[in-house]
Every structure is written in C-alpha cells, then in structure tokens.
Amino acid sequence: MRLIAIGRMKAGPERDLLDRYAARLRPRLDVTEIAETRGSALEIRRRDAASLLGACPDNALVVALDEGGATPDSLEFAGMMVRWRETGRPLCFLIGGAEGLESSVIDRADATLSFGRMTWPHMLVRGLLAEQLYRAQAINTGHPYHRAARPRD
C-alpha cells in the first residue's frame, strides 16, 4: 500500500499520528511525499496531478481522497479494503495539496473517499487515513481494536 501526498510533513503531532498507525499496518504503508509547487491555483493543480499520478504504478488501484468522495463508515471501508486487495493491484491513496485535486486525478481514480463535508488540514488527513487503514485491518482480522457497539441512551 502506498500513500502519495502533496507536501512534506514536519516533526509534530500530525507526523506522530501518521507514524503511529503506519507502523502497525501489514502490509506496511509506504509514504511518498511530493514537494509543493508555486504558481496559480490552476497551474499548481495541474503539476500536482502529474506528480501524483506519475508516482502510481500503471496498474495501480487508485483511491483519491476528495471532498466529493464516498463517505463509508468503518465497517464499509473494511469491506472495500478486502475487495481492493483481492484485485492484486498495488493500492495507492492520493492526497492533494491546499489547491485540491485536478479533475484528471478524480477521473483516473478507481474510487474516491471523503472524511466528511468538513475541510480537514491535508497533513492531518494522512494520520486519519492511516488510522482508518489500521481500523479496517483490525476489523478484517477480528482484532478487538474496533469496538462496534455504541452506547444507547
């Protein structure tokens, strides 16, 4: 599995969160960071798209994180992970920069995911994704990390 993202993380809580969950994943999560570029919003999105897609193997199953994507719950996401892995294709999660993703990335993506309608800092999304990948792994292996029961009033 590969996470390909625009921007380089610095030391701090976001990096710690990503590292904590990425270290628990099997197979491991390889992180590829792509340097941010300058220019107009349109030019930045175009360059970012070329870099993100260029970092994916040709046969990759691409999942783009985008505000317009699907919003599965954790159990649904765990099921998606099973189906994606069964394809045998390399799995690449793409996170754009502050300007968002160009339509070419969305068009190429096999799936799009959203962490809801709120806007999240791009560096924080990396940790959120790593945690959800770990949670999906726990669900799919029967590990008690995920507690599905919710308290009722």
PDB file of C-alpha atoms in Angstrom:
ATOM      1  CA  MET A   1       0.000   0.000   0.000  1.00  0.00           C
ATOM      2  CA  ARG A   2       1.158   3.458  -0.805  1.00  0.00           C
ATOM      3  CA  LEU A   3       0.080   6.899   0.368  1.00  0.00           C
ATOM      4  CA  ILE A   4       1.117   9.579  -2.119  1.00  0.00           C
ATOM      5  CA  ALA A   5       0.611  13.129  -0.914  1.00  0.00           C
ATOM      6  CA  ILE A   6       1.483  16.679  -1.798  1.00  0.00           C
ATOM      7  CA  GLY A   7       3.635  18.429   0.791  1.00  0.00           C
ATOM      8  CA  ARG A   8       6.296  17.328   3.220  1.00  0.00           C
ATOM      9  CA  MET A   9       5.392  16.738   6.847  1.00  0.00           C
ATOM     10  CA  LYS A  10       7.481  18.243   9.580  1.00  0.00           C
ATOM     11  CA  ALA A  11       8.001  16.768  13.025  1.00  0.00           C
ATOM     12  CA  GLY A  12       4.970  17.269  15.227  1.00  0.00           C
ATOM     13  CA  PRO A  13       1.665  15.749  16.265  1.00  0.00           C
ATOM     14  CA  GLU A  14       0.447  15.117  12.709  1.00  0.00           C
ATOM     15  CA  ARG A  15       3.659  13.233  11.859  1.00  0.00           C
ATOM     16  CA  ASP A  16       3.436  11.300  15.127  1.00  0.00           C
ATOM     17  CA  LEU A  17      -0.153  10.256  14.363  1.00  0.00           C
ATOM     18  CA  LEU A  18       0.758   9.081  10.866  1.00  0.00           C
ATOM     19  CA  ASP A  19       3.841   7.213  12.079  1.00  0.00           C
ATOM     20  CA  ARG A  20       1.947   5.535  14.955  1.00  0.00           C
ATOM     21  CA  TYR A  21      -0.664   3.921  12.714  1.00  0.00           C
ATOM     22  CA  ALA A  22       1.525   3.369   9.651  1.00  0.00           C
ATOM     23  CA  ALA A  23       3.894   1.299  11.806  1.00  0.00           C
ATOM     24  CA  ARG A  24       1.038  -1.035  12.787  1.00  0.00           C
ATOM     25  CA  LEU A  25      -0.103  -1.802   9.245  1.00  0.00           C
ATOM     26  CA  ARG A  26       0.573  -5.059   7.420  1.00  0.00           C
ATOM     27  CA  PRO A  27       1.386  -4.767   4.620  1.00  0.00           C
ATOM     28  CA  ARG A  28       3.147  -1.589   5.565  1.00  0.00           C
ATOM     29  CA  LEU A  29       2.106   1.798   4.293  1.00  0.00           C
ATOM     30  CA  ASP A  30       4.782   3.402   2.149  1.00  0.00           C
ATOM     31  CA  VAL A  31       4.532   7.178   2.157  1.00  0.00           C
ATOM     32  CA  THR A  32       5.643   9.214  -0.839  1.00  0.00           C
ATOM     33  CA  GLU A  33       5.722  12.959  -0.292  1.00  0.00           C
ATOM     34  CA  ILE A  34       5.775  15.278  -3.280  1.00  0.00           C
ATOM     35  CA  ALA A  35       7.135  18.803  -2.922  1.00  0.00           C
ATOM     36  CA  GLU A  36       4.629  21.629  -3.176  1.00  0.00           C
ATOM     37  CA  THR A  37       4.863  23.852  -6.236  1.00  0.00           C
ATOM     38  CA  ARG A  38       4.156  27.534  -6.797  1.00  0.00           C
ATOM     39  CA  GLY A  39       2.024  29.331  -9.343  1.00  0.00           C
ATOM     40  CA  SER A  40      -1.643  29.944  -9.989  1.00  0.00           C
ATOM     41  CA  ALA A  41      -4.154  27.550  -8.444  1.00  0.00           C
ATOM     42  CA  LEU A  42      -4.775  26.027 -11.877  1.00  0.00           C
ATOM     43  CA  GLU A  43      -1.069  25.502 -12.538  1.00  0.00           C
ATOM     44  CA  ILE A  44      -0.475  24.035  -9.078  1.00  0.00           C
ATOM     45  CA  ARG A  45      -3.331  21.538  -9.525  1.00  0.00           C
ATOM     46  CA  ARG A  46      -2.006  20.576 -12.961  1.00  0.00           C
ATOM     47  CA  ARG A  47       1.538  19.961 -11.661  1.00  0.00           C
ATOM     48  CA  ASP A  48       0.285  18.167  -8.564  1.00  0.00           C
ATOM     49  CA  ALA A  49      -1.906  15.897 -10.696  1.00  0.00           C
ATOM     50  CA  ALA A  50       1.016  14.958 -12.929  1.00  0.00           C
ATOM     51  CA  SER A  51       3.202  14.231  -9.896  1.00  0.00           C
ATOM     52  CA  LEU A  52       0.570  12.234  -8.011  1.00  0.00           C
ATOM     53  CA  LEU A  53      -0.400  10.109 -10.992  1.00  0.00           C
ATOM     54  CA  GLY A  54       3.221   9.746 -12.065  1.00  0.00           C
ATOM     55  CA  ALA A  55       4.057   8.223  -8.674  1.00  0.00           C
ATOM     56  CA  CYS A  56       1.471   5.444  -9.168  1.00  0.00           C
ATOM     57  CA  PRO A  57       2.324   2.190 -10.949  1.00  0.00           C
ATOM     58  CA  ASP A  58       0.443   1.856 -14.239  1.00  0.00           C
ATOM     59  CA  ASN A  59      -1.758  -0.944 -12.908  1.00  0.00           C
ATOM     60  CA  ALA A  60      -2.437   0.695  -9.526  1.00  0.00           C
ATOM     61  CA  LEU A  61      -5.840   0.749  -7.929  1.00  0.00           C
ATOM     62  CA  VAL A  62      -6.062   4.468  -7.201  1.00  0.00           C
ATOM     63  CA  VAL A  63      -8.136   5.871  -4.346  1.00  0.00           C
ATOM     64  CA  ALA A  64      -8.312   9.672  -4.273  1.00  0.00           C
ATOM     65  CA  LEU A  65      -9.245  11.489  -1.096  1.00  0.00           C
ATOM     66  CA  ASP A  66     -11.660  14.193  -2.189  1.00  0.00           C
ATOM     67  CA  GLU A  67     -14.466  16.104  -0.532  1.00  0.00           C
ATOM     68  CA  GLY A  68     -16.904  14.761  -3.137  1.00  0.00           C
ATOM     69  CA  GLY A  69     -15.965  11.131  -2.490  1.00  0.00           C
ATOM     70  CA  ALA A  70     -17.871   8.340  -0.816  1.00  0.00           C
ATOM     71  CA  THR A  71     -18.268   8.521   2.962  1.00  0.00           C
ATOM     72  CA  PRO A  72     -18.319   4.904   4.129  1.00  0.00           C
ATOM     73  CA  ASP A  73     -18.407   4.012   7.790  1.00  0.00           C
ATOM     74  CA  SER A  74     -15.502   1.992   9.153  1.00  0.00           C
ATOM     75  CA  LEU A  75     -17.145  -1.401   8.544  1.00  0.00           C
ATOM     76  CA  GLU A  76     -17.941  -0.468   4.940  1.00  0.00           C
ATOM     77  CA  PHE A  77     -14.397   0.789   4.453  1.00  0.00           C
ATOM     78  CA  ALA A  78     -13.034  -2.511   5.807  1.00  0.00           C
ATOM     79  CA  GLY A  79     -15.116  -4.324   3.183  1.00  0.00           C
ATOM     80  CA  MET A  80     -13.801  -2.018   0.473  1.00  0.00           C
ATOM     81  CA  MET A  81     -10.250  -2.806   1.556  1.00  0.00           C
ATOM     82  CA  VAL A  82     -10.911  -6.552   1.198  1.00  0.00           C
ATOM     83  CA  ARG A  83     -12.273  -6.082  -2.320  1.00  0.00           C
ATOM     84  CA  TRP A  84      -9.423  -3.779  -3.343  1.00  0.00           C
ATOM     85  CA  ARG A  85      -6.770  -6.169  -2.065  1.00  0.00           C
ATOM     86  CA  GLU A  86      -8.423  -9.093  -3.846  1.00  0.00           C
ATOM     87  CA  THR A  87      -7.703  -7.364  -7.165  1.00  0.00           C
ATOM     88  CA  GLY A  88      -3.977  -7.986  -6.642  1.00  0.00           C
ATOM     89  CA  ARG A  89      -3.255  -4.476  -7.901  1.00  0.00           C
ATOM     90  CA  PRO A  90      -0.975  -2.093  -5.986  1.00  0.00           C
ATOM     91  CA  LEU A  91      -3.169   0.139  -3.830  1.00  0.00           C
ATOM     92  CA  CYS A  92      -2.377   3.874  -3.932  1.00  0.00           C
ATOM     93  CA  PHE A  93      -4.145   6.521  -1.842  1.00  0.00           C
ATOM     94  CA  LEU A  94      -3.741  10.065  -3.185  1.00  0.00           C
ATOM     95  CA  ILE A  95      -3.999  13.255  -1.128  1.00  0.00           C
ATOM     96  CA  GLY A  96      -3.742  16.583  -2.919  1.00  0.00           C
ATOM     97  CA  GLY A  97      -2.408  19.856  -1.643  1.00  0.00           C
ATOM     98  CA  ALA A  98      -4.127  23.028  -0.499  1.00  0.00           C
ATOM     99  CA  GLU A  99      -5.498  23.669  -4.012  1.00  0.00           C
ATOM    100  CA  GLY A 100      -7.228  20.285  -4.138  1.00  0.00           C
ATOM    101  CA  LEU A 101      -7.153  17.663  -6.863  1.00  0.00           C
ATOM    102  CA  GLU A 102      -7.372  18.324 -10.570  1.00  0.00           C
ATOM    103  CA  SER A 103     -10.214  16.532 -12.364  1.00  0.00           C
ATOM    104  CA  SER A 104      -7.689  14.261 -14.129  1.00  0.00           C
ATOM    105  CA  VAL A 105      -6.893  12.652 -10.765  1.00  0.00           C
ATOM    106  CA  ILE A 106     -10.568  12.089  -9.972  1.00  0.00           C
ATOM    107  CA  ASP A 107     -11.110  10.724 -13.494  1.00  0.00           C
ATOM    108  CA  ARG A 108      -8.210   8.272 -13.102  1.00  0.00           C
ATOM    109  CA  ALA A 109      -9.222   7.179  -9.607  1.00  0.00           C
ATOM    110  CA  ASP A 110     -10.897   3.808  -9.200  1.00  0.00           C
ATOM    111  CA  ALA A 111     -12.581   5.191  -6.074  1.00  0.00           C
ATOM    112  CA  THR A 112     -12.862   8.467  -4.183  1.00  0.00           C
ATOM    113  CA  LEU A 113     -13.183   8.792  -0.424  1.00  0.00           C
ATOM    114  CA  SER A 114     -14.126  11.687   1.822  1.00  0.00           C
ATOM    115  CA  PHE A 115     -13.762  12.112   5.568  1.00  0.00           C
ATOM    116  CA  GLY A 116     -16.950  14.151   5.545  1.00  0.00           C
ATOM    117  CA  ARG A 117     -18.080  17.518   4.322  1.00  0.00           C
ATOM    118  CA  MET A 118     -15.798  19.498   6.637  1.00  0.00           C
ATOM    119  CA  THR A 119     -12.436  20.665   5.366  1.00  0.00           C
ATOM    120  CA  TRP A 120      -9.502  18.937   7.088  1.00  0.00           C
ATOM    121  CA  PRO A 121      -5.853  20.033   7.053  1.00  0.00           C
ATOM    122  CA  HIS A 122      -4.072  17.950   4.431  1.00  0.00           C
ATOM    123  CA  MET A 123      -1.346  16.909   6.862  1.00  0.00           C
ATOM    124  CA  LEU A 124      -3.944  15.699   9.381  1.00  0.00           C
ATOM    125  CA  VAL A 125      -5.772  13.669   6.715  1.00  0.00           C
ATOM    126  CA  ARG A 126      -2.689  11.466   6.379  1.00  0.00           C
ATOM    127  CA  GLY A 127      -2.974  10.391  10.008  1.00  0.00           C
ATOM    128  CA  LEU A 128      -6.737   9.954   9.731  1.00  0.00           C
ATOM    129  CA  LEU A 129      -6.283   7.716   6.706  1.00  0.00           C
ATOM    130  CA  ALA A 130      -3.560   5.650   8.404  1.00  0.00           C
ATOM    131  CA  GLU A 131      -5.826   5.164  11.440  1.00  0.00           C
ATOM    132  CA  GLN A 132      -8.746   4.060   9.266  1.00  0.00           C
ATOM    133  CA  LEU A 133      -6.492   1.660   7.365  1.00  0.00           C
ATOM    134  CA  TYR A 134      -5.386   0.178  10.690  1.00  0.00           C
ATOM    135  CA  ARG A 135      -9.008   0.022  11.890  1.00  0.00           C
ATOM    136  CA  ALA A 136     -10.027  -1.762   8.660  1.00  0.00           C
ATOM    137  CA  GLN A 137      -7.174  -4.223   9.186  1.00  0.00           C
ATOM    138  CA  ALA A 138      -8.349  -4.816  12.762  1.00  0.00           C
ATOM    139  CA  ILE A 139     -11.950  -5.346  11.652  1.00  0.00           C
ATOM    140  CA  ASN A 140     -10.915  -7.757   8.904  1.00  0.00           C
ATOM    141  CA  THR A 141      -8.690  -9.813  11.220  1.00  0.00           C
ATOM    142  CA  GLY A 142     -11.056  -9.851  14.203  1.00  0.00           C
ATOM    143  CA  HIS A 143      -8.723  -7.738  16.370  1.00  0.00           C
ATOM    144  CA  PRO A 144     -10.551  -6.008  19.249  1.00  0.00           C
ATOM    145  CA  TYR A 145      -9.268  -2.500  18.342  1.00  0.00           C
ATOM    146  CA  HIS A 146     -12.574  -1.623  16.668  1.00  0.00           C
ATOM    147  CA  ARG A 147     -15.467  -1.530  19.098  1.00  0.00           C
ATOM    148  CA  ALA A 148     -18.624  -1.714  17.024  1.00  0.00           C
ATOM    149  CA  ALA A 149     -21.099  -1.427  19.901  1.00  0.00           C
ATOM    150  CA  ARG A 150     -22.415   2.047  20.565  1.00  0.00           C
ATOM    151  CA  PRO A 151     -23.919   3.060  23.886  1.00  0.00           C
ATOM    152  CA  ARG A 152     -27.661   3.668  23.787  1.00  0.00           C
ATOM    153  CA  ASP A 153     -29.489   6.204  25.928  1.00  0.00           C
TER     154      ASP A 153
END
